[in-house]
């Protein structure tokens, strides 16, 4: 929107999670997707001990060692479980003309009961900070993932959406 600086091409990717395994999988997958676009990206956990929240000193050291000009930070904003009801149905009656017409039609399920199913909705916030300008916030976006199955599968989709938005805004 109001950003007039150079495009970003070298990122540190940070996934905010107290679960170390989740953080590592997220950062690895997101960074790999960024690199797949021909940009440079580092998973933050690979540049520190990867076990706790990064301090400002650690962040500065990471930025200095990588030469990154952008920091992509993603955090979980909401995790909801939703329910939906699929109503049942009854199809039109079979032909009673003869046994075969009735039986063959009835066997094919003339009635289907309704049912309720649940699914998860995860809302994530991703921010881009300018590493060269006092870590100033440049861009922010939220995304929803419905029925989050696995990190390996969903994070590249999320990263692609984020990168498309950054490209649209002229940031990469």
mmCIF file of C-alpha atoms in Angstrom:
data_model
loop_
_atom_site.group_PDB
_atom_site.id
_atom_site.type_symbol
_atom_site.label_atom_id
_atom_site.label_comp_id
_atom_site.label_asym_id
_atom_site.label_seq_id
_atom_site.Cartn_x
_atom_site.Cartn_y
_atom_site.Cartn_z
ATOM 1 C CA UNK A 1 0.000 0.000 0.000
ATOM 2 C CA UNK A 2 2.252 2.850 1.192
ATOM 3 C CA UNK A 3 5.597 1.045 0.943
ATOM 4 C CA UNK A 4 8.065 2.632 -1.469
ATOM 5 C CA UNK A 5 11.270 0.715 -0.689
ATOM 6 C CA UNK A 6 13.038 -2.050 -2.579
ATOM 7 C CA UNK A 7 11.380 -5.395 -3.155
ATOM 8 C CA UNK A 8 11.993 -8.173 -0.674
ATOM 9 C CA UNK A 9 14.024 -11.156 -1.858
ATOM 10 C CA UNK A 10 15.688 -12.612 1.238
ATOM 11 C CA UNK A 11 13.527 -13.736 4.156
ATOM 12 C CA UNK A 12 13.716 -15.174 7.610
ATOM 13 C CA UNK A 13 10.581 -17.242 8.208
ATOM 14 C CA UNK A 14 9.254 -17.398 11.773
ATOM 15 C CA UNK A 15 6.407 -19.634 12.896
ATOM 16 C CA UNK A 16 5.122 -18.646 16.318
ATOM 17 C CA UNK A 17 4.415 -21.845 18.222
ATOM 18 C CA UNK A 18 5.344 -23.193 21.631
ATOM 19 C CA UNK A 19 5.348 -26.677 20.104
ATOM 20 C CA UNK A 20 8.890 -27.031 18.786
ATOM 21 C CA UNK A 21 8.030 -29.722 16.244
ATOM 22 C CA UNK A 22 5.168 -27.673 14.826
ATOM 23 C CA UNK A 23 7.371 -24.584 14.585
ATOM 24 C CA UNK A 24 10.117 -26.481 12.775
ATOM 25 C CA UNK A 25 7.782 -28.168 10.307
ATOM 26 C CA UNK A 26 6.002 -24.885 9.604
ATOM 27 C CA UNK A 27 9.194 -22.867 9.089
ATOM 28 C CA UNK A 28 10.819 -25.548 6.916
ATOM 29 C CA UNK A 29 7.786 -25.898 4.690
ATOM 30 C CA UNK A 30 7.109 -22.158 4.362
ATOM 31 C CA UNK A 31 10.781 -21.380 3.646
ATOM 32 C CA UNK A 32 10.956 -24.161 1.032
ATOM 33 C CA UNK A 33 7.930 -22.691 -0.755
ATOM 34 C CA UNK A 34 9.544 -19.233 -0.746
ATOM 35 C CA UNK A 35 12.770 -20.712 -2.151
ATOM 36 C CA UNK A 36 10.695 -22.479 -4.811
ATOM 37 C CA UNK A 37 9.798 -19.010 -6.097
ATOM 38 C CA UNK A 38 13.478 -18.199 -6.635
ATOM 39 C CA UNK A 39 13.767 -16.127 -3.460
ATOM 40 C CA UNK A 40 16.053 -16.735 -0.514
ATOM 41 C CA UNK A 41 14.533 -17.919 2.762
ATOM 42 C CA UNK A 42 15.750 -19.287 6.078
ATOM 43 C CA UNK A 43 13.778 -21.136 8.714
ATOM 44 C CA UNK A 44 14.493 -19.148 11.886
ATOM 45 C CA UNK A 45 14.876 -22.221 14.095
ATOM 46 C CA UNK A 46 17.900 -23.339 12.035
ATOM 47 C CA UNK A 47 19.716 -20.151 13.007
ATOM 48 C CA UNK A 48 19.235 -20.345 16.783
ATOM 49 C CA UNK A 49 18.726 -23.155 19.252
ATOM 50 C CA UNK A 50 15.141 -23.479 17.992
ATOM 51 C CA UNK A 51 13.666 -24.196 21.390
ATOM 52 C CA UNK A 52 12.187 -20.963 22.677
ATOM 53 C CA UNK A 53 10.910 -17.509 21.809
ATOM 54 C CA UNK A 54 13.509 -15.459 19.966
ATOM 55 C CA UNK A 55 14.993 -12.500 21.806
ATOM 56 C CA UNK A 56 15.633 -9.184 20.057
ATOM 57 C CA UNK A 57 19.367 -9.907 20.223
ATOM 58 C CA UNK A 58 18.857 -13.303 18.569
ATOM 59 C CA UNK A 59 16.699 -11.758 15.856
ATOM 60 C CA UNK A 60 19.365 -9.126 15.139
ATOM 61 C CA UNK A 61 22.062 -11.817 14.969
ATOM 62 C CA UNK A 62 19.934 -13.895 12.576
ATOM 63 C CA UNK A 63 19.285 -10.903 10.318
ATOM 64 C CA UNK A 64 22.978 -9.986 10.290
ATOM 65 C CA UNK A 65 24.130 -13.529 9.522
ATOM 66 C CA UNK A 66 21.631 -14.071 6.689
ATOM 67 C CA UNK A 67 21.495 -10.591 5.197
ATOM 68 C CA UNK A 68 17.710 -10.986 5.090
ATOM 69 C CA UNK A 69 15.742 -7.890 4.185
ATOM 70 C CA UNK A 70 12.354 -9.315 5.195
ATOM 71 C CA UNK A 71 10.959 -11.189 8.162
ATOM 72 C CA UNK A 72 7.804 -13.256 7.608
ATOM 73 C CA UNK A 73 6.082 -14.079 10.897
ATOM 74 C CA UNK A 74 2.999 -16.303 11.097
ATOM 75 C CA UNK A 75 0.955 -17.001 14.200
ATOM 76 C CA UNK A 76 -2.256 -18.809 15.042
ATOM 77 C CA UNK A 77 -5.073 -16.331 15.693
ATOM 78 C CA UNK A 78 -8.035 -18.698 16.137
ATOM 79 C CA UNK A 79 -8.798 -22.399 16.117
ATOM 80 C CA UNK A 80 -12.488 -23.234 15.944
ATOM 81 C CA UNK A 81 -14.465 -26.391 15.535
ATOM 82 C CA UNK A 82 -17.640 -25.940 13.528
ATOM 83 C CA UNK A 83 -20.576 -28.230 12.876
ATOM 84 C CA UNK A 84 -22.802 -28.514 9.871
ATOM 85 C CA UNK A 85 -26.003 -30.490 9.398
ATOM 86 C CA UNK A 86 -26.609 -32.297 6.132
ATOM 87 C CA UNK A 87 -30.361 -32.964 5.930
ATOM 88 C CA UNK A 88 -31.654 -36.345 4.880
ATOM 89 C CA UNK A 89 -33.881 -36.956 1.925
ATOM 90 C CA UNK A 90 -36.530 -39.301 0.621
ATOM 91 C CA UNK A 91 -36.733 -39.981 -3.084
ATOM 92 C CA UNK A 92 -39.941 -40.411 -5.031
ATOM 93 C CA UNK A 93 -41.668 -43.721 -4.558
ATOM 94 C CA UNK A 94 -40.881 -46.739 -6.703
ATOM 95 C CA UNK A 95 -43.107 -48.313 -9.258
ATOM 96 C CA UNK A 96 -45.526 -50.754 -7.654
ATOM 97 C CA UNK A 97 -46.447 -52.189 -11.047
ATOM 98 C CA UNK A 98 -44.444 -55.338 -10.395
ATOM 99 C CA UNK A 99 -42.049 -56.795 -7.869
ATOM 100 C CA UNK A 100 -38.933 -56.166 -9.983
ATOM 101 C CA UNK A 101 -39.602 -52.469 -10.411
ATOM 102 C CA UNK A 102 -40.304 -52.030 -6.723
ATOM 103 C CA UNK A 103 -37.447 -54.158 -5.404
ATOM 104 C CA UNK A 104 -34.733 -52.772 -7.694
ATOM 105 C CA UNK A 105 -35.693 -49.204 -6.902
ATOM 106 C CA UNK A 106 -36.090 -49.765 -3.151
ATOM 107 C CA UNK A 107 -32.723 -51.474 -2.912
ATOM 108 C CA UNK A 108 -31.011 -48.364 -4.273
ATOM 109 C CA UNK A 109 -31.740 -46.406 -1.062
ATOM 110 C CA UNK A 110 -35.018 -44.606 -1.158
ATOM 111 C CA UNK A 111 -34.131 -42.881 2.120
ATOM 112 C CA UNK A 112 -30.951 -41.257 3.347
ATOM 113 C CA UNK A 113 -30.903 -40.028 6.958
ATOM 114 C CA UNK A 114 -29.507 -36.643 7.851
ATOM 115 C CA UNK A 115 -26.226 -36.340 9.690
ATOM 116 C CA UNK A 116 -24.025 -33.796 11.398
ATOM 117 C CA UNK A 117 -20.340 -33.439 10.662
ATOM 118 C CA UNK A 118 -17.685 -31.306 12.303
ATOM 119 C CA UNK A 119 -14.665 -29.604 10.832
ATOM 120 C CA UNK A 120 -11.888 -27.354 12.033
ATOM 121 C CA UNK A 121 -11.190 -23.817 10.921
ATOM 122 C CA UNK A 122 -7.783 -22.349 11.647
ATOM 123 C CA UNK A 123 -7.149 -18.628 11.203
ATOM 124 C CA UNK A 124 -3.557 -17.499 10.774
ATOM 125 C CA UNK A 125 -2.009 -14.052 10.639
ATOM 126 C CA UNK A 126 1.131 -13.457 8.579
ATOM 127 C CA UNK A 127 3.135 -10.240 8.831
ATOM 128 C CA UNK A 128 6.012 -8.983 6.711
ATOM 129 C CA UNK A 129 8.534 -6.782 8.489
ATOM 130 C CA UNK A 130 11.288 -4.759 6.810
ATOM 131 C CA UNK A 131 14.590 -5.904 8.331
ATOM 132 C CA UNK A 132 16.365 -2.849 6.943
ATOM 133 C CA UNK A 133 13.976 -0.245 8.389
ATOM 134 C CA UNK A 134 13.845 -0.892 12.145
ATOM 135 C CA UNK A 135 11.780 -4.046 11.588
ATOM 136 C CA UNK A 136 8.810 -1.937 10.501
ATOM 137 C CA UNK A 137 5.549 -3.699 9.623
ATOM 138 C CA UNK A 138 5.065 -3.544 5.848
ATOM 139 C CA UNK A 139 2.215 -5.961 5.174
ATOM 140 C CA UNK A 140 -0.244 -8.050 7.161
ATOM 141 C CA UNK A 141 -2.761 -10.638 6.075
ATOM 142 C CA UNK A 142 -5.005 -13.270 7.597
ATOM 143 C CA UNK A 143 -5.957 -16.578 6.073
ATOM 144 C CA UNK A 144 -8.268 -19.414 6.974
ATOM 145 C CA UNK A 145 -7.511 -23.063 6.571
ATOM 146 C CA UNK A 146 -10.518 -25.378 6.680
ATOM 147 C CA UNK A 147 -9.941 -28.947 7.827
ATOM 148 C CA UNK A 148 -6.233 -28.554 8.449
ATOM 149 C CA UNK A 149 -4.957 -32.045 7.693
ATOM 150 C CA UNK A 150 -1.176 -31.935 7.861
ATOM 151 C CA UNK A 151 1.406 -29.199 8.045
ATOM 152 C CA UNK A 152 3.265 -30.683 5.068
ATOM 153 C CA UNK A 153 0.162 -30.307 2.941
ATOM 154 C CA UNK A 154 -1.329 -27.022 4.134
ATOM 155 C CA UNK A 155 1.694 -24.775 4.734
ATOM 156 C CA UNK A 156 2.788 -24.683 1.063
ATOM 157 C CA UNK A 157 -0.766 -23.632 0.139
ATOM 158 C CA UNK A 158 -0.699 -20.911 2.764
ATOM 159 C CA UNK A 159 2.758 -19.750 1.664
ATOM 160 C CA UNK A 160 1.599 -19.628 -1.967
ATOM 161 C CA UNK A 161 -1.368 -17.444 -1.009
ATOM 162 C CA UNK A 162 0.864 -15.103 0.997
ATOM 163 C CA UNK A 163 3.447 -14.883 -1.789
ATOM 164 C CA UNK A 164 0.770 -14.137 -4.392
ATOM 165 C CA UNK A 165 -0.507 -11.276 -2.234
ATOM 166 C CA UNK A 166 3.012 -9.933 -1.698
ATOM 167 C CA UNK A 167 3.606 -10.116 -5.441
ATOM 168 C CA UNK A 168 0.307 -8.364 -6.161
ATOM 169 C CA UNK A 169 1.343 -5.571 -3.779
ATOM 170 C CA UNK A 170 4.720 -5.245 -5.533
ATOM 171 C CA UNK A 171 6.640 -6.356 -2.426
ATOM 172 C CA UNK A 172 8.466 -9.304 -4.035
#
